[in-house]
Short mmCIF file of C-alpha atoms (C1' of nucleotides) in Angstrom, two decimals:
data_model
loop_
_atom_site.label_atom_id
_atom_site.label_comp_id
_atom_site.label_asym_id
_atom_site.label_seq_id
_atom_site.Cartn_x
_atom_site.Cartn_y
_atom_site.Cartn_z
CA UNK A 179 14.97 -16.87 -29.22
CA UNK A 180 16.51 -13.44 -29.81
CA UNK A 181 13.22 -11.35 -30.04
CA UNK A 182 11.59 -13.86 -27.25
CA UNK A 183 14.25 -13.10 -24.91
CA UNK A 184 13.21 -8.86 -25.50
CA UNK A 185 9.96 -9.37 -25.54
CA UNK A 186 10.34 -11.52 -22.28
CA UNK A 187 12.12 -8.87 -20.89
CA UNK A 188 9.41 -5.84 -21.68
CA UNK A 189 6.87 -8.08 -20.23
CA UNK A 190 8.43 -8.97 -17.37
CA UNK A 191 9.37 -5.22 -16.88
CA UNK A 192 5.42 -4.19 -17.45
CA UNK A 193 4.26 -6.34 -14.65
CA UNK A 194 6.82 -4.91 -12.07
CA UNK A 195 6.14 -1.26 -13.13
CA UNK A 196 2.54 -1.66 -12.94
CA UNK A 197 2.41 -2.86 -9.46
CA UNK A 198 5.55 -1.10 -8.02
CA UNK A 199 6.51 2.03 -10.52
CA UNK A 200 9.16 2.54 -12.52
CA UNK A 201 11.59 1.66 -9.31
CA UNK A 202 10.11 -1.52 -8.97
CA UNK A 203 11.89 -2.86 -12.25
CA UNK A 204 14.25 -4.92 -10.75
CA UNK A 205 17.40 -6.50 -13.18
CA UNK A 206 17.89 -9.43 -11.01
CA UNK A 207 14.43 -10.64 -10.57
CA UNK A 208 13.52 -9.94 -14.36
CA UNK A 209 16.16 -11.94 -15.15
CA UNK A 210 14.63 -14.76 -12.84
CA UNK A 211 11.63 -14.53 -14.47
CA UNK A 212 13.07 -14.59 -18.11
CA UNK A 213 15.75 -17.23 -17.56
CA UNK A 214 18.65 -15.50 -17.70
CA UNK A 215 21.54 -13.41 -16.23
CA UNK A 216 20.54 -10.04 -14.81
CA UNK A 217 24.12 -8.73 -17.13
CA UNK A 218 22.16 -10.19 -19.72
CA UNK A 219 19.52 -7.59 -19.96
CA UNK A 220 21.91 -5.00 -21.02
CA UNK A 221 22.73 -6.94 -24.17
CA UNK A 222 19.01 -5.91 -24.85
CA UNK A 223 18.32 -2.85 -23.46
CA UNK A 224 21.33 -0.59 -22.61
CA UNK A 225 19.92 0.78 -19.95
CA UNK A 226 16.95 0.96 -17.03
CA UNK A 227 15.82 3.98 -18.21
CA UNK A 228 15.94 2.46 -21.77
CA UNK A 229 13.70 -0.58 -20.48
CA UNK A 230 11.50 2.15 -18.34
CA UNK A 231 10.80 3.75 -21.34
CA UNK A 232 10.03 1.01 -23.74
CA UNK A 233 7.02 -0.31 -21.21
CA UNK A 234 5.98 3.51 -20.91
CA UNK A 235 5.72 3.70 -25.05
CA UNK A 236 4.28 0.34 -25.41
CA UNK A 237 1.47 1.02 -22.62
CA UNK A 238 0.27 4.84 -24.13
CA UNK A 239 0.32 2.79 -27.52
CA UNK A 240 -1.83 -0.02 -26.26
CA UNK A 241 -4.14 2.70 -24.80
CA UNK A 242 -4.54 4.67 -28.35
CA UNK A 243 -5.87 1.09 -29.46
CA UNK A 244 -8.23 0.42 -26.39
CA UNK A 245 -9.40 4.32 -27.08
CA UNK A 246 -10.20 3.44 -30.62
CA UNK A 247 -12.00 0.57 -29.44
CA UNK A 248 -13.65 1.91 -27.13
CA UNK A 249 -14.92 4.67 -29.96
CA UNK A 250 -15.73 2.08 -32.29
CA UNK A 251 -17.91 0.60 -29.70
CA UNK A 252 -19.76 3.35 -29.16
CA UNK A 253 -20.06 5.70 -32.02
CA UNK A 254 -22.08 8.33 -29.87
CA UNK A 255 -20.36 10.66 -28.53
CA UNK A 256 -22.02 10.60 -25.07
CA UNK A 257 -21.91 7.45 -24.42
CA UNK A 258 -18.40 6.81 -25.27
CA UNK A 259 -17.19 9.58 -23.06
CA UNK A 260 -19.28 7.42 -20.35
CA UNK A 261 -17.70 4.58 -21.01
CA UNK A 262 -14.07 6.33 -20.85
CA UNK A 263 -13.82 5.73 -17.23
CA UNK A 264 -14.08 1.96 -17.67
CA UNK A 265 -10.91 2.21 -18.73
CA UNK A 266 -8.84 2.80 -15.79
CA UNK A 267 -11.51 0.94 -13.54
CA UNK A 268 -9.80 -2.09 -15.56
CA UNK A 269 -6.98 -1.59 -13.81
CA UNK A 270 -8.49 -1.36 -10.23
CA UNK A 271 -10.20 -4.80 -10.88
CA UNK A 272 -6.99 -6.30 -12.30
CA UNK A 273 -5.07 -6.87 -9.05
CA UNK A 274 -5.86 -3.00 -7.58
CA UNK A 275 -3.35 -1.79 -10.07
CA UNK A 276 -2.51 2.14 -10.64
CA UNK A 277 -2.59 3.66 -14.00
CA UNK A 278 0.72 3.10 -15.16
CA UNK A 279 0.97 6.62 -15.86
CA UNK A 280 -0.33 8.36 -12.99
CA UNK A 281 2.51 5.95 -11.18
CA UNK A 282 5.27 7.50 -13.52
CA UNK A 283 3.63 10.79 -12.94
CA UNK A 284 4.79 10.05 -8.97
CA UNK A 285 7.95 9.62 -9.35
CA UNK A 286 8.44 12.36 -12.03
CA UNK A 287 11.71 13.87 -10.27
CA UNK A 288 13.30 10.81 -9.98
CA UNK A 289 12.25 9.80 -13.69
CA UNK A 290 15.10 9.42 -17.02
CA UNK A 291 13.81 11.96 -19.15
CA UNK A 292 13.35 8.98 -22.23
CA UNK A 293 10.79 7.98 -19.79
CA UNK A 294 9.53 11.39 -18.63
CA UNK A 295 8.33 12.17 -22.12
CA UNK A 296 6.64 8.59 -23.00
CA UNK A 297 4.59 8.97 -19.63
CA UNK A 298 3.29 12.79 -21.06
CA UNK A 299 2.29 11.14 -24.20
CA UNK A 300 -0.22 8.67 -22.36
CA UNK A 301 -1.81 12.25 -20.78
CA UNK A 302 -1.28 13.57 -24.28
CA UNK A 303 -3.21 10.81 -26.14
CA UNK A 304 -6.20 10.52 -23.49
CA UNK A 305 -6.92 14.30 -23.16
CA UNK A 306 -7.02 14.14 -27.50
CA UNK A 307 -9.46 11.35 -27.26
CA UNK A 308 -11.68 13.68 -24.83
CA UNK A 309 -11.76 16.39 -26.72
CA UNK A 310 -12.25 14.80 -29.47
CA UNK A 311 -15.37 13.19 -28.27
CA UNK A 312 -16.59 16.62 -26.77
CA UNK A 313 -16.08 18.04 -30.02
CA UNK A 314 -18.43 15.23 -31.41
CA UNK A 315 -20.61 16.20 -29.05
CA UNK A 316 -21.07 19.83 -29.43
CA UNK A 317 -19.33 20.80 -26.46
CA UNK A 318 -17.71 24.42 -27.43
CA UNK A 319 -14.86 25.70 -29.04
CA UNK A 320 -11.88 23.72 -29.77
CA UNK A 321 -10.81 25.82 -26.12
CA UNK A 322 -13.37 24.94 -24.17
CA UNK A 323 -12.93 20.92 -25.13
CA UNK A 324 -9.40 20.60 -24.71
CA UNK A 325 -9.92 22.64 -21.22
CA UNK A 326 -12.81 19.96 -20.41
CA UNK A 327 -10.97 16.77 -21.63
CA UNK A 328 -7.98 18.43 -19.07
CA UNK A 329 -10.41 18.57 -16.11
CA UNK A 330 -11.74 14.60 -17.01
CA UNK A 331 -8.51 12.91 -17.21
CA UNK A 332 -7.11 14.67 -14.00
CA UNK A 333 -10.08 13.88 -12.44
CA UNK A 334 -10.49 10.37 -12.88
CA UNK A 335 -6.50 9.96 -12.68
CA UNK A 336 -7.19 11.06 -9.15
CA UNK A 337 -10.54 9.43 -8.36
CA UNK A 338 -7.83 6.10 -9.44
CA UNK A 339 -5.32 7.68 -7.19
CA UNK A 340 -7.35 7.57 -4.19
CA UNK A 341 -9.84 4.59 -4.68
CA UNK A 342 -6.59 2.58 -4.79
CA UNK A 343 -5.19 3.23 -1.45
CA UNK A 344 -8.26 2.28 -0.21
CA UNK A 345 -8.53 -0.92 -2.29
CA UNK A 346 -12.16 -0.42 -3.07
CA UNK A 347 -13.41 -0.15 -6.69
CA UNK A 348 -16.69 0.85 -5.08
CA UNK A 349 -15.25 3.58 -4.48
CA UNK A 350 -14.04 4.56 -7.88
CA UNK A 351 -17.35 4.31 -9.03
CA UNK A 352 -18.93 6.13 -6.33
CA UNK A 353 -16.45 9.28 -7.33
CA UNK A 354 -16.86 8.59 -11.09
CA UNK A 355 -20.75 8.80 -10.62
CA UNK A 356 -20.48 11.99 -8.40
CA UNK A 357 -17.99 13.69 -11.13
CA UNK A 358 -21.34 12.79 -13.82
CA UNK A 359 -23.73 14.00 -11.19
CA UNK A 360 -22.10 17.20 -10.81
CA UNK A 361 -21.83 17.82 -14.60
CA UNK A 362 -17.90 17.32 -15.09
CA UNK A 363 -18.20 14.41 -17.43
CA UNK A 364 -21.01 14.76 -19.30
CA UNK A 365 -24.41 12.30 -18.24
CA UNK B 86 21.48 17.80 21.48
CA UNK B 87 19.48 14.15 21.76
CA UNK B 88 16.06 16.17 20.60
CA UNK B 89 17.50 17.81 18.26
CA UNK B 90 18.96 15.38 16.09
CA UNK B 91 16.02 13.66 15.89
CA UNK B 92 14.34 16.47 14.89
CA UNK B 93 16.58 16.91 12.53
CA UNK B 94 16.76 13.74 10.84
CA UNK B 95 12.67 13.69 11.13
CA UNK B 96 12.84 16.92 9.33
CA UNK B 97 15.33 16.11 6.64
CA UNK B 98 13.24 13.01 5.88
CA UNK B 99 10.55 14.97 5.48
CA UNK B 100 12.46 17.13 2.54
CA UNK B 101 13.39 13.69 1.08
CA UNK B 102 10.25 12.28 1.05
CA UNK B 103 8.56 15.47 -0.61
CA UNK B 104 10.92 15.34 -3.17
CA UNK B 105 11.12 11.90 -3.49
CA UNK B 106 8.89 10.06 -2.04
CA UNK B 107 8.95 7.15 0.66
CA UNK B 108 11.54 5.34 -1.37
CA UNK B 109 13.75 8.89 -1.79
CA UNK B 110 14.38 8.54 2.09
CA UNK B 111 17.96 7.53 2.25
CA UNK B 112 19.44 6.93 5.09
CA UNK B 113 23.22 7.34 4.37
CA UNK B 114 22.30 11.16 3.28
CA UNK B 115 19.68 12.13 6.07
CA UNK B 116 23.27 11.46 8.29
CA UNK B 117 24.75 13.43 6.21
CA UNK B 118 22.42 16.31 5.97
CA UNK B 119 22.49 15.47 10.05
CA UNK B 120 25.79 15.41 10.86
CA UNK B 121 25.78 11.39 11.90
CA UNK B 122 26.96 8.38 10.84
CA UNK B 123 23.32 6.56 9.33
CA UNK B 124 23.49 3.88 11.81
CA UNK B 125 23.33 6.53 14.25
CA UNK B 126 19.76 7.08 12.72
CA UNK B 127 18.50 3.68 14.31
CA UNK B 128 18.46 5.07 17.78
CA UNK B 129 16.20 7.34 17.01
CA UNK B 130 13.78 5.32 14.64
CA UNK B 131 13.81 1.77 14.37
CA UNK B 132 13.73 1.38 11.08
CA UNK B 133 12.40 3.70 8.47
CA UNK B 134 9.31 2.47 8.32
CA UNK B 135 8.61 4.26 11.58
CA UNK B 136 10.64 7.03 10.26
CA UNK B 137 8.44 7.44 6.97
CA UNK B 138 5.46 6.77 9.36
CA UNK B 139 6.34 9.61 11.51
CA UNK B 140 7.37 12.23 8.77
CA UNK B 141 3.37 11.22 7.19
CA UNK B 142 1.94 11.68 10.54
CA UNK B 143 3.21 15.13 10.83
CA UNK B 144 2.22 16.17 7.62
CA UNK B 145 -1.06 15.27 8.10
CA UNK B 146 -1.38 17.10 11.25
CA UNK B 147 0.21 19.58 9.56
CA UNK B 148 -2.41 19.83 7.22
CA UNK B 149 -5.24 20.00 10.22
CA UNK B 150 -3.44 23.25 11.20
CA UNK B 151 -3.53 24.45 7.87
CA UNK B 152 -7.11 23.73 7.49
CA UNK B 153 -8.30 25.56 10.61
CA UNK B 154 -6.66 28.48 9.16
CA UNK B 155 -8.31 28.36 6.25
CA UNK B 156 -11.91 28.16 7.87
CA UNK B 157 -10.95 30.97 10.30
CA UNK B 158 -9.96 32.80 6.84
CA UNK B 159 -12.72 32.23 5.22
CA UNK B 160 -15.77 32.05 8.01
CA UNK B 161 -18.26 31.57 4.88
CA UNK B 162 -18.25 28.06 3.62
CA UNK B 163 -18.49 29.05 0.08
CA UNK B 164 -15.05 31.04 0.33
CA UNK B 165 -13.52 28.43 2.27
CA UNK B 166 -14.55 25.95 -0.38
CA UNK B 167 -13.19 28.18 -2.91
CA UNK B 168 -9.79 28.65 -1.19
CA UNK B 169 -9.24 24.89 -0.45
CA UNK B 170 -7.47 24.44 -3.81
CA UNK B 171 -4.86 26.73 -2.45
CA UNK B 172 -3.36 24.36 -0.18
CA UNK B 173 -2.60 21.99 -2.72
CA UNK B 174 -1.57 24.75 -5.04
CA UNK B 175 1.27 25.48 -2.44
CA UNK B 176 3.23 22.35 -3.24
CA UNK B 177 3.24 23.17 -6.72
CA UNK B 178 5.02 26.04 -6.14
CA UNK B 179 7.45 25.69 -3.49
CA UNK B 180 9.48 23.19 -5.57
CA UNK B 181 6.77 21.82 -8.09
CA UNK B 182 6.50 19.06 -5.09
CA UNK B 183 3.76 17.07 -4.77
CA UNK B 184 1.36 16.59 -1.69
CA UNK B 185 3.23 13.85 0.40
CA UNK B 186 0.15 11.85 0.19
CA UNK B 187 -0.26 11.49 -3.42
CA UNK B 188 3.08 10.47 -3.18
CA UNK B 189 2.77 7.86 -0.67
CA UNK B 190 -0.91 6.64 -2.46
CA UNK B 191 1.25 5.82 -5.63
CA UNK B 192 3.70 4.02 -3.42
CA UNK B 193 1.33 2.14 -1.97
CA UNK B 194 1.71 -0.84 -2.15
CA UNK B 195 5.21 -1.04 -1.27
CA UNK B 196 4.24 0.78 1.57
CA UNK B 197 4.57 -0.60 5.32
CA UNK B 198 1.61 -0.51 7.39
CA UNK B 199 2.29 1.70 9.86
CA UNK B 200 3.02 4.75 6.86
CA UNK B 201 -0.03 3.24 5.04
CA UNK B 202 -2.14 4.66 8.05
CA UNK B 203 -0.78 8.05 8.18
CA UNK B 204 -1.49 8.55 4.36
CA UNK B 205 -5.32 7.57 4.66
CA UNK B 206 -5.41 9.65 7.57
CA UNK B 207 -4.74 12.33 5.28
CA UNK B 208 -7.12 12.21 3.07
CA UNK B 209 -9.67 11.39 5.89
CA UNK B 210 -9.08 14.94 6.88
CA UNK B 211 -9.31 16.48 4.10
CA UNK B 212 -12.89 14.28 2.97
CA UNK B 213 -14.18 15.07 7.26
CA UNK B 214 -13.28 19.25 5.86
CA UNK B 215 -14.58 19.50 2.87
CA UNK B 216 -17.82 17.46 4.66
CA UNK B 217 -18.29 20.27 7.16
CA UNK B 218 -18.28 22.89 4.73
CA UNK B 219 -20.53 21.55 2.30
CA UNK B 220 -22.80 20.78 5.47
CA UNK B 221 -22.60 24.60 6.32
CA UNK B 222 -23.40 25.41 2.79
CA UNK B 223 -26.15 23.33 3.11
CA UNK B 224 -25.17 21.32 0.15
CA UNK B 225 -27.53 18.37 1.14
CA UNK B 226 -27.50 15.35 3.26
CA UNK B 227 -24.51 13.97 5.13
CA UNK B 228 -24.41 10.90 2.52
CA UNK B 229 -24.81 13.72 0.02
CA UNK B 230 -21.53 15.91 1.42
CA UNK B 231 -19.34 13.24 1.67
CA UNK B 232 -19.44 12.20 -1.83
CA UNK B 233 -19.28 15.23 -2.98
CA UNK B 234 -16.30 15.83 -0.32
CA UNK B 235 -14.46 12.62 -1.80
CA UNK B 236 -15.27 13.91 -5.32
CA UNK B 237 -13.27 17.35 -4.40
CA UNK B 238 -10.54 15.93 -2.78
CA UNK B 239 -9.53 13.31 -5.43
CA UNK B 240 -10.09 15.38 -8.48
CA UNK B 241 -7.77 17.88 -6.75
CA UNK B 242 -5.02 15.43 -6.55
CA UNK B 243 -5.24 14.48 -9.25
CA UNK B 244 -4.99 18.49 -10.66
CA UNK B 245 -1.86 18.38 -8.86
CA UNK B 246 -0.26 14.76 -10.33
CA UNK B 247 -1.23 15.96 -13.76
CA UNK B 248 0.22 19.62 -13.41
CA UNK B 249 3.54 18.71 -11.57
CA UNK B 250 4.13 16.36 -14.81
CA UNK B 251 4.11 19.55 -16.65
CA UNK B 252 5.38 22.01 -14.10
CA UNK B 253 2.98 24.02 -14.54
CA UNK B 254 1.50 25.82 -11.75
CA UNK B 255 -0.92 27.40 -14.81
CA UNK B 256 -2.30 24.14 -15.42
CA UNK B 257 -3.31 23.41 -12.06
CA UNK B 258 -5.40 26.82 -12.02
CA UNK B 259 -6.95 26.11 -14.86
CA UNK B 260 -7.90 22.63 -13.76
CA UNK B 261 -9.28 23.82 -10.48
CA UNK B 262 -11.49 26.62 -12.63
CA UNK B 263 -12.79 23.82 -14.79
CA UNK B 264 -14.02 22.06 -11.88
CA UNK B 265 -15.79 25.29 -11.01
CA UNK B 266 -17.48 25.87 -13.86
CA UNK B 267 -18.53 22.45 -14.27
CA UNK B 268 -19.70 22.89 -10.86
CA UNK B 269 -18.02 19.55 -8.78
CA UNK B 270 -16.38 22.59 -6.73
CA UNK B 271 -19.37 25.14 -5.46
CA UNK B 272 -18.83 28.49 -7.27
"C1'" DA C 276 22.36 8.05 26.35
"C1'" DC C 277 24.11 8.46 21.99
"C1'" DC C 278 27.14 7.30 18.36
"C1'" DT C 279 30.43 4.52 15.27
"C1'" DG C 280 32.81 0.85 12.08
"C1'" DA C 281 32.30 -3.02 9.97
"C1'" DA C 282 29.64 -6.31 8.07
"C1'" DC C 283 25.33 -8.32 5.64
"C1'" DA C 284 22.30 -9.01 1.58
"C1'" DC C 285 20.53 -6.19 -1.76
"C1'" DC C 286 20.47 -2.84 -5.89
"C1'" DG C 287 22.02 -0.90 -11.17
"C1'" DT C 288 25.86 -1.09 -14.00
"C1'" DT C 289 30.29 -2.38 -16.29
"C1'" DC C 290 33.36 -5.31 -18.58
"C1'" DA C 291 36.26 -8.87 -19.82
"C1'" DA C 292 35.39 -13.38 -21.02
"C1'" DG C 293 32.95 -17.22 -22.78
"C1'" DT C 294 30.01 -19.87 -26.66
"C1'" DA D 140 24.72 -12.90 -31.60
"C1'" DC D 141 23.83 -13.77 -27.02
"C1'" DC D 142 25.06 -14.76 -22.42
"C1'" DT D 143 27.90 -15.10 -17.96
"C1'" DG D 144 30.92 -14.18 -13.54
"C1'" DA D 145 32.96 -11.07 -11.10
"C1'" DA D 146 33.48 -6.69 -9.68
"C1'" DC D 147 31.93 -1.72 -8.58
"C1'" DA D 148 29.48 1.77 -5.75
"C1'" DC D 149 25.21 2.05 -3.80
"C1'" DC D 150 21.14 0.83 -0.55
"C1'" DG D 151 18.62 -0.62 4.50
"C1'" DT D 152 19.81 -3.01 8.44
"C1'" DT D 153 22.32 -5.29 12.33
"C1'" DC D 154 25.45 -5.50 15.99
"C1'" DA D 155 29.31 -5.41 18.76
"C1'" DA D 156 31.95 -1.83 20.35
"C1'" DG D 157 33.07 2.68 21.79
"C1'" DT D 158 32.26 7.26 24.84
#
DNA sequence: ACCTGAACACCGTTCAAGT
DNA sequence: ACCTGAACACCGTTCAAGT
């Protein structure tokens, strides 16, 4: 019951932060949820920024695996880096949801710095993948990938950004297609 | 005296929000900042929904001010194009802020309606600017412009989500030169 | 017309106390 | 080991009351 009660607990927290941010992680309702006293979450996590910061580590690690997959899937280079921005048009189509990231990214000021550095390492881990995949692919020098995979992510962190407030995945696409058109993500 | 306080709670919101973001507007230390008790606050909004609504709708007329300048600036399209970044590039470095819309989009959807409006109306600026002067450049069709407008604006914010996360104003240039080269900004 | 004090239900957090 | 009740200082909001 012990481990069910934290793992309860980190999913219940996940949910809020992915539809309201990191502020949206509320102790009283996540103890609704769970089944038990909102006092009782601190036997678990000592603090908000400690839960904040668990969901933040457990969502870049769940990415690195979705990234491998995503590789594995498609061993060539170009059409993995393609297929990249599938990934955060999952979250669009999953109850118009924001990166989890670019959310954290929002409310960086306001942000415990245990959680300020797990929300980096999602950016860190995605722009590796990139360049990683442009290196497959010929694109330059280890400078001019890592500059490129830079330019993707914030790109299609922002093309998520925007497409949200205007609930339309259509949208999304429209701006991922136009990034390929113009030659920013490789076609 | 009446004007002025609510000028001055309008504007102290507006130094809260930038910071902070919708949910960083707090009444109890606008009437502070003010000089009132925060009850005193609800004479002058009714709530702060209106008051967020009314600090987004001046920014965003703010920013149609800001973006006649720039044309007048920079009569040729190509140099306005090529200065547009700069605006964004200004909240970066007064403060490493963010622009309030990016903000607000992340907040969405705890948003109320009536700020919801004022931060599309943002970015419906922005898209209608960067429309006109890709249609003076003679980038293409009006379909054609306004993609390529959307494509500018949201790859710029998200330049400016990804290099506030690292304060680092550097970052954003180099972003903005990436999307240069690649060629999704006109160069 | 403009402001205040006191109250409301809500938050994260603490802590002594229970089993 | 795990959970609870009660309290704390904080929030937005309301409202009767002051000038």
């Amino acid at each position: 019951m012990s481990e069910n009660a934290r793992e309860a607990i980190l999913e219940a927290a996940r949910i809020a932060a992915q539809h309201y941010g990191y502020g949206g992680i509320n102790f009283r309702s996540i103890g609704e949820t769970v089944g038990i006293k909102n006092a009782s979450i601190y036997y678990h996590f000592p603090s908000k920024a400690d839960l904040g910061a668990a969901v933040a580590k457990r969502y870049w690690q769940d990415a690195v695996k979705a990234l491998e997959v995503l590789r594995e899937e498609n061993p060539e280079p170009l059409r993995s880096l393609q297929a990249y921005p599938s990934l955060f048009r999952k979250s669009l189509e999953d109850g118009n949801r924001l990166c989890l990231s670019s959310f954290m990214a929002a409310e960086y000021v306001d942000l415990p710095d245990a959680v300020r550095s797990e929300v980096l390492a999602f950016a860190d881990i995605n722009v590796a993948w990139l360049m990683a995949r442009l290196t497959d692919l010929g694109a330059g020098s280890p400078e001019v990938c890592e500059r490129r995979a830079r330019a993707i992510y914030s790109a299609i962190a922002g093309a998520q950004l925007i497409a949200r407030t205007r609930a339309d995945i259509g949208l999304y696409d429209e701006l991922v297609q136009s990034y390929q058109d113009t030659g920013l993500i490789p076609a």
